mmCIF file of C-alpha atoms and ligand atoms in Angstrom:
data_model
loop_
_atom_site.group_PDB
_atom_site.id
_atom_site.type_symbol
_atom_site.label_atom_id
_atom_site.label_comp_id
_atom_site.label_asym_id
_atom_site.label_seq_id
_atom_site.Cartn_x
_atom_site.Cartn_y
_atom_site.Cartn_z
ATOM 1 C CA MET A 667 -8.880 1.824 -9.752
ATOM 2 C CA THR A 668 -10.222 4.077 -7.031
ATOM 3 C CA ASP A 669 -8.251 5.471 -4.128
ATOM 4 C CA ASP A 670 -9.838 2.861 -1.897
ATOM 5 C CA ARG A 671 -7.161 0.248 -2.462
ATOM 6 C CA TYR A 672 -5.208 1.028 0.715
ATOM 7 C CA ILE A 673 -8.081 2.373 2.777
ATOM 8 C CA ARG A 674 -7.803 -0.251 5.540
ATOM 9 C CA GLN A 675 -4.110 0.452 5.968
ATOM 10 C CA GLU A 676 -4.688 4.206 5.984
ATOM 11 C CA ILE A 677 -7.358 3.853 8.672
ATOM 12 C CA PHE A 678 -4.883 1.869 10.773
ATOM 13 C CA GLU A 679 -3.543 4.742 12.832
ATOM 14 C CA PRO A 680 0.194 3.876 13.002
ATOM 15 C CA ILE A 681 0.298 3.804 9.182
ATOM 16 C CA GLY A 682 -2.224 6.467 8.172
ATOM 17 C CA LYS A 683 -2.190 8.335 4.865
ATOM 18 C CA GLU A 684 1.306 9.598 5.547
ATOM 19 C CA GLY A 685 2.684 6.101 6.125
ATOM 20 C CA GLN A 686 0.949 4.872 2.998
ATOM 21 C CA GLU A 687 2.614 7.619 0.968
ATOM 22 C CA LYS A 688 5.969 6.621 2.444
ATOM 23 C CA LEU A 689 5.333 3.036 1.353
ATOM 24 C CA GLY A 690 4.643 4.259 -2.169
ATOM 25 C CA ARG A 691 8.068 5.937 -2.245
ATOM 26 C CA SER A 692 9.852 2.882 -0.830
ATOM 27 C CA SER A 693 11.895 0.197 -2.479
ATOM 28 C CA VAL A 694 12.422 -3.339 -1.155
ATOM 29 C CA ALA A 695 14.431 -6.304 -2.410
ATOM 30 C CA VAL A 696 13.253 -9.828 -1.604
ATOM 31 C CA VAL A 697 16.134 -12.276 -1.910
ATOM 32 C CA GLY A 698 14.791 -15.697 -2.872
ATOM 33 C CA CYS A 699 11.498 -16.706 -4.381
ATOM 34 C CA GLY A 700 10.418 -19.756 -2.391
ATOM 35 C CA ALA A 701 7.961 -20.307 0.459
ATOM 36 C CA LEU A 702 9.177 -17.183 2.261
ATOM 37 C CA GLY A 703 10.020 -14.929 -0.681
ATOM 38 C CA THR A 704 6.779 -15.383 -2.600
ATOM 39 C CA VAL A 705 4.659 -14.561 0.452
ATOM 40 C CA GLU A 706 6.891 -11.636 1.401
ATOM 41 C CA ALA A 707 6.758 -10.181 -2.103
ATOM 42 C CA GLU A 708 2.990 -10.605 -2.332
ATOM 43 C CA LEU A 709 2.415 -8.853 1.006
ATOM 44 C CA LEU A 710 4.698 -5.971 0.013
ATOM 45 C CA VAL A 711 3.015 -5.545 -3.365
ATOM 46 C CA ARG A 712 -0.484 -5.689 -1.893
ATOM 47 C CA ALA A 713 0.585 -3.163 0.757
ATOM 48 C CA GLY A 714 1.623 -0.708 -1.963
ATOM 49 C CA VAL A 715 5.402 -0.587 -1.576
ATOM 50 C CA GLY A 716 6.501 1.469 -4.604
ATOM 51 C CA THR A 717 9.233 -0.795 -5.936
ATOM 52 C CA VAL A 718 9.676 -4.496 -5.220
ATOM 53 C CA LYS A 719 12.587 -6.498 -6.594
ATOM 54 C CA ILE A 720 12.497 -10.273 -6.349
ATOM 55 C CA ILE A 721 15.650 -12.232 -7.026
ATOM 56 C CA ASP A 722 15.943 -15.974 -7.703
ATOM 57 C CA ARG A 723 17.867 -18.190 -10.106
ATOM 58 C CA ASP A 724 15.566 -21.249 -10.179
ATOM 59 C CA THR A 725 12.612 -22.483 -12.201
ATOM 60 C CA THR A 726 9.401 -23.873 -10.715
ATOM 61 C CA GLU A 727 8.763 -27.511 -9.870
ATOM 62 C CA LEU A 728 5.650 -29.368 -8.763
ATOM 63 C CA SER A 729 6.658 -29.552 -5.088
ATOM 64 C CA ASN A 730 6.767 -25.731 -4.955
ATOM 65 C CA LEU A 731 2.995 -25.500 -5.306
ATOM 66 C CA ALA A 732 2.341 -26.861 -1.805
ATOM 67 C CA ARG A 733 3.689 -23.683 -0.219
ATOM 68 C CA GLN A 734 4.766 -21.030 -2.717
ATOM 69 C CA THR A 735 2.071 -18.502 -3.507
ATOM 70 C CA LEU A 736 2.321 -16.773 -6.932
ATOM 71 C CA PHE A 737 2.877 -20.079 -8.790
ATOM 72 C CA THR A 738 0.254 -22.259 -10.454
ATOM 73 C CA GLU A 739 0.150 -25.547 -12.359
ATOM 74 C CA ALA A 740 0.158 -23.594 -15.620
ATOM 75 C CA ASP A 741 3.504 -22.020 -14.671
ATOM 76 C CA LEU A 742 5.184 -25.420 -14.414
ATOM 77 C CA LYS A 743 4.591 -26.007 -18.093
ATOM 78 C CA SER A 744 6.000 -22.613 -19.115
ATOM 79 C CA GLY A 745 9.519 -23.467 -17.958
ATOM 80 C CA ASP A 746 10.008 -19.778 -17.107
ATOM 81 C CA SER A 747 12.126 -18.666 -14.180
ATOM 82 C CA LYS A 748 10.517 -18.202 -10.782
ATOM 83 C CA ALA A 749 11.518 -14.541 -10.730
ATOM 84 C CA ALA A 750 9.824 -13.862 -14.072
ATOM 85 C CA ILE A 751 6.638 -15.748 -13.155
ATOM 86 C CA ALA A 752 6.494 -14.055 -9.756
ATOM 87 C CA ALA A 753 6.966 -10.603 -11.310
ATOM 88 C CA LYS A 754 4.065 -11.215 -13.705
ATOM 89 C CA ALA A 755 1.816 -12.503 -10.922
ATOM 90 C CA LEU A 756 2.700 -9.569 -8.683
ATOM 91 C CA THR A 757 1.952 -7.056 -11.421
ATOM 92 C CA ARG A 758 -1.437 -8.685 -11.932
ATOM 93 C CA ILE A 759 -2.115 -8.164 -8.222
ATOM 94 C CA ASN A 760 -1.030 -4.520 -8.191
ATOM 95 C CA SER A 761 -0.129 -2.803 -11.449
ATOM 96 C CA LYS A 762 0.793 0.411 -9.586
ATOM 97 C CA VAL A 763 3.853 -1.225 -8.059
ATOM 98 C CA SER A 764 7.083 -1.315 -10.024
ATOM 99 C CA VAL A 765 8.020 -4.989 -9.852
ATOM 100 C CA GLU A 766 11.373 -6.235 -11.018
ATOM 101 C CA GLY A 767 11.972 -9.972 -11.340
ATOM 102 C CA ILE A 768 15.699 -10.643 -11.395
ATOM 103 C CA VAL A 769 16.898 -14.041 -12.589
ATOM 104 C CA GLY A 770 20.177 -14.608 -10.851
ATOM 105 C CA GLU A 771 22.011 -15.843 -7.817
ATOM 106 C CA VAL A 772 22.851 -13.536 -4.946
ATOM 107 C CA ASN A 773 26.500 -14.098 -4.083
ATOM 108 C CA LEU A 774 29.540 -12.006 -3.123
ATOM 109 C CA ARG A 775 29.990 -10.888 -6.711
ATOM 110 C CA THR A 776 26.381 -9.999 -7.558
ATOM 111 C CA ILE A 777 24.936 -8.661 -4.342
ATOM 112 C CA SER A 778 25.998 -5.060 -4.875
ATOM 113 C CA LYS A 779 24.371 -5.135 -8.325
ATOM 114 C CA TYR A 780 21.044 -6.602 -7.181
ATOM 115 C CA CYS A 781 20.592 -5.163 -3.712
ATOM 116 C CA THR A 782 21.569 -1.501 -3.860
ATOM 117 C CA ASP A 783 19.115 1.417 -4.025
ATOM 118 C CA VAL A 784 16.659 -0.259 -1.688
ATOM 119 C CA ASP A 785 15.351 0.822 1.698
ATOM 120 C CA VAL A 786 15.084 -2.693 3.118
ATOM 121 C CA LEU A 787 16.273 -6.167 2.182
ATOM 122 C CA ILE A 788 14.114 -9.142 3.112
ATOM 123 C CA ASP A 789 15.339 -12.682 3.529
ATOM 124 C CA GLY A 790 13.588 -15.248 1.363
ATOM 125 C CA THR A 791 16.641 -17.473 1.046
ATOM 126 C CA ASP A 792 16.994 -21.098 2.026
ATOM 127 C CA ASN A 793 20.641 -21.326 3.065
ATOM 128 C CA PRO A 794 22.929 -19.821 5.716
ATOM 129 C CA GLU A 795 25.719 -18.923 3.300
ATOM 130 C CA THR A 796 23.548 -16.475 1.345
ATOM 131 C CA ARG A 797 22.202 -15.041 4.595
ATOM 132 C CA PHE A 798 25.692 -14.272 5.835
ATOM 133 C CA ILE A 799 26.531 -12.603 2.530
ATOM 134 C CA LEU A 800 23.340 -10.554 2.834
ATOM 135 C CA ASN A 801 24.153 -9.679 6.429
ATOM 136 C CA GLU A 802 27.659 -8.464 5.723
ATOM 137 C CA PHE A 803 26.559 -6.465 2.698
ATOM 138 C CA ALA A 804 23.560 -4.862 4.428
ATOM 139 C CA VAL A 805 25.458 -3.937 7.592
ATOM 140 C CA GLY A 806 28.383 -2.593 5.532
ATOM 141 C CA GLU A 807 26.085 -0.466 3.389
ATOM 142 C CA GLY A 808 23.900 0.606 6.304
ATOM 143 C CA ILE A 809 20.782 -0.979 4.753
ATOM 144 C CA PRO A 810 18.279 -2.462 7.230
ATOM 145 C CA TRP A 811 17.448 -6.087 6.559
ATOM 146 C CA ILE A 812 15.053 -8.638 7.972
ATOM 147 C CA TYR A 813 16.427 -12.094 8.639
ATOM 148 C CA ALA A 814 13.824 -14.840 8.227
ATOM 149 C CA GLY A 815 14.367 -18.589 8.224
ATOM 150 C CA ILE A 816 12.192 -21.692 8.229
ATOM 151 C CA VAL A 817 12.746 -25.437 8.591
ATOM 152 C CA GLY A 818 10.028 -27.954 9.398
ATOM 153 C CA SER A 819 7.553 -26.087 11.590
ATOM 154 C CA GLU A 820 10.224 -23.863 13.173
ATOM 155 C CA GLY A 821 11.099 -20.393 12.086
ATOM 156 C CA MET A 822 13.130 -17.395 13.163
ATOM 157 C CA VAL A 823 12.871 -13.687 12.424
ATOM 158 C CA MET A 824 15.227 -10.883 13.387
ATOM 159 C CA PRO A 825 15.342 -7.334 12.040
ATOM 160 C CA VAL A 826 18.880 -6.018 11.601
ATOM 161 C CA LEU A 827 19.201 -2.245 11.857
ATOM 162 C CA PRO A 828 22.877 -1.533 11.164
ATOM 163 C CA GLY A 829 24.610 0.211 14.083
ATOM 164 C CA GLU A 830 21.439 0.008 16.166
ATOM 165 C CA THR A 831 20.649 -3.684 16.689
ATOM 166 C CA GLY A 832 22.759 -6.789 16.512
ATOM 167 C CA CYS A 833 23.274 -8.595 13.229
ATOM 168 C CA LEU A 834 23.205 -12.203 12.135
ATOM 169 C CA ALA A 835 26.901 -12.632 12.960
ATOM 170 C CA CYS A 836 26.256 -11.319 16.511
ATOM 171 C CA VAL A 837 23.793 -14.172 17.040
ATOM 172 C CA PHE A 838 25.176 -17.095 15.070
ATOM 173 C CA GLU A 839 28.845 -16.059 14.876
ATOM 174 C CA THR A 840 29.705 -17.953 11.683
ATOM 175 C CA ALA A 841 27.741 -19.408 8.817
ATOM 176 C CA PRO A 842 27.302 -23.057 9.741
ATOM 177 C CA GLY A 843 28.163 -25.629 7.101
ATOM 178 C CA GLU A 844 25.022 -26.569 5.223
ATOM 179 C CA CYS A 845 25.691 -30.284 5.552
ATOM 180 C CA ASN A 846 25.404 -30.170 9.362
ATOM 181 C CA LEU A 847 22.035 -28.479 9.437
ATOM 182 C CA PRO A 848 18.552 -29.805 8.862
ATOM 183 C CA THR A 849 17.076 -28.221 5.741
ATOM 184 C CA CYS A 850 13.640 -28.171 4.154
ATOM 185 C CA ARG A 851 14.922 -30.876 1.798
ATOM 186 C CA THR A 852 15.823 -33.238 4.650
ATOM 187 C CA VAL A 853 13.136 -32.578 7.284
ATOM 188 C CA GLY A 854 10.436 -30.915 5.198
ATOM 189 C CA VAL A 855 8.541 -27.712 5.853
ATOM 190 C CA VAL A 856 5.025 -26.769 6.903
ATOM 191 C CA ALA A 857 3.706 -24.034 4.638
ATOM 192 C CA ALA A 858 1.638 -22.456 7.412
ATOM 193 C CA ALA A 859 4.826 -21.966 9.445
ATOM 194 C CA ALA A 860 6.640 -20.466 6.465
ATOM 195 C CA TRP A 861 3.797 -18.058 5.747
ATOM 196 C CA THR A 862 3.706 -17.044 9.430
ATOM 197 C CA VAL A 863 7.417 -16.262 9.425
ATOM 198 C CA ALA A 864 7.144 -14.381 6.115
ATOM 199 C CA SER A 865 4.242 -12.321 7.475
ATOM 200 C CA ILE A 866 6.150 -11.380 10.612
ATOM 201 C CA ALA A 867 9.165 -10.376 8.514
ATOM 202 C CA VAL A 868 7.062 -8.141 6.276
ATOM 203 C CA GLY A 869 5.335 -6.630 9.310
ATOM 204 C CA GLU A 870 8.742 -5.518 10.585
ATOM 205 C CA ALA A 871 9.633 -4.071 7.182
ATOM 206 C CA LEU A 872 6.352 -2.149 7.037
ATOM 207 C CA LYS A 873 7.023 -0.627 10.461
ATOM 208 C CA LEU A 874 10.370 0.606 9.208
ATOM 209 C CA LEU A 875 9.082 1.929 5.893
ATOM 210 C CA THR A 876 6.114 3.766 7.410
ATOM 211 C CA GLY A 877 8.260 5.580 9.986
ATOM 212 C CA ASN A 878 7.362 3.375 12.963
ATOM 213 C CA ARG A 879 10.930 2.442 13.793
ATOM 214 C CA GLN A 880 10.210 2.479 17.548
ATOM 215 C CA ASP A 881 7.860 -0.505 17.137
ATOM 216 C CA ILE A 882 10.367 -2.745 15.382
ATOM 217 C CA ARG A 883 11.235 -5.970 17.160
ATOM 218 C CA ARG A 884 14.640 -5.875 18.851
ATOM 219 C CA GLY A 885 16.232 -9.316 19.008
ATOM 220 C CA LEU A 886 15.463 -12.783 17.785
ATOM 221 C CA LEU A 887 11.997 -14.338 17.600
ATOM 222 C CA ARG A 888 11.748 -18.114 17.360
ATOM 223 C CA ILE A 889 8.487 -19.880 16.666
ATOM 224 C CA ASP A 890 7.431 -23.477 16.365
ATOM 225 C CA LEU A 891 3.979 -23.564 14.863
ATOM 226 C CA TRP A 892 3.503 -27.281 15.478
ATOM 227 C CA ARG A 893 4.641 -27.343 19.121
ATOM 228 C CA ASN A 894 3.034 -23.984 19.997
ATOM 229 C CA ARG A 895 6.244 -22.210 21.008
ATOM 230 C CA TYR A 896 6.757 -18.504 20.485
ATOM 231 C CA ASP A 897 9.950 -17.271 22.134
ATOM 232 C CA SER A 898 11.462 -13.788 22.100
ATOM 233 C CA PHE A 899 15.148 -13.413 22.889
ATOM 234 C CA ASP A 900 17.262 -10.412 23.845
ATOM 235 C CA ILE A 901 20.066 -11.845 21.768
ATOM 236 C CA GLY A 902 20.508 -9.701 18.689
ATOM 237 C CA SER A 903 18.831 -6.671 20.242
ATOM 238 C CA THR A 904 22.101 -4.731 20.461
ATOM 239 C CA PRO A 905 25.326 -4.970 18.461
ATOM 240 C CA ARG A 906 27.945 -7.207 20.042
ATOM 241 C CA PRO A 907 31.157 -5.175 20.391
ATOM 242 C CA ASP A 908 33.294 -8.141 19.308
ATOM 243 C CA CYS A 909 31.081 -9.025 16.315
ATOM 244 C CA PRO A 910 33.266 -9.391 13.222
ATOM 245 C CA VAL A 911 30.590 -7.720 11.043
ATOM 246 C CA CYS A 912 28.906 -4.967 13.004
ATOM 247 C CA GLY A 913 31.355 -4.691 15.910
ATOM 248 C CA LYS A 914 33.419 -2.363 13.762
ATOM 249 C CA LYS A 915 30.523 0.055 13.565
ATOM 250 C CA VAL A 916 29.762 0.260 17.317
HETATM 251 ZN ZN1 ZN B 20 26.937 -8.140 14.441
#
């Protein structure tokens, strides 16, 4: 492999050779290996992030193929875990990246095992409970994380820089009960919307990792790919003093 692999990123002035080297020394954990997580992990690996962990407890099923890159029809037959299949696929894309596929569930007990020693955490989950666990852990540990969510054709992205921006609990206050919310299982999901949201989330992570912190989005972005809505909100741009999670740190 020649040194040309990252040439287009290095020519892009805000990244440059220096930013590319920073990426090579960086470590990111992608929590979840679905429509968001697979795209996020692939973008990070192609971009040359040094270490990428991808965490998921599930195996593949046929309906995954409509939106989850990294999986193929052949993988369905293998019966292997998504994390293991994704890790293999990612290594085939870029053997220079240290890829770790972790088969497991991120919960209160496991999060400190799976998500430490990383520079950024990226949301590839599909439920609010895990997101709130991620949020509390990341803010407590001072690890930046990128919230990303998708249902139907609507998605949201918000970078959380502990002590600097608001966090998920500043915006949504409490994890809503799953039964009250529409999910991808009940209202479906448009892959193009999921990939858009995943791309925006990774873009924010790349700004952080390459030393372009000043360019990171402050506050919540909400998109609806189908209805052509792209809305930026101030909410989440600063920590809320009475936030139960990050208020303590203000
Ligand atoms: Zn907060």
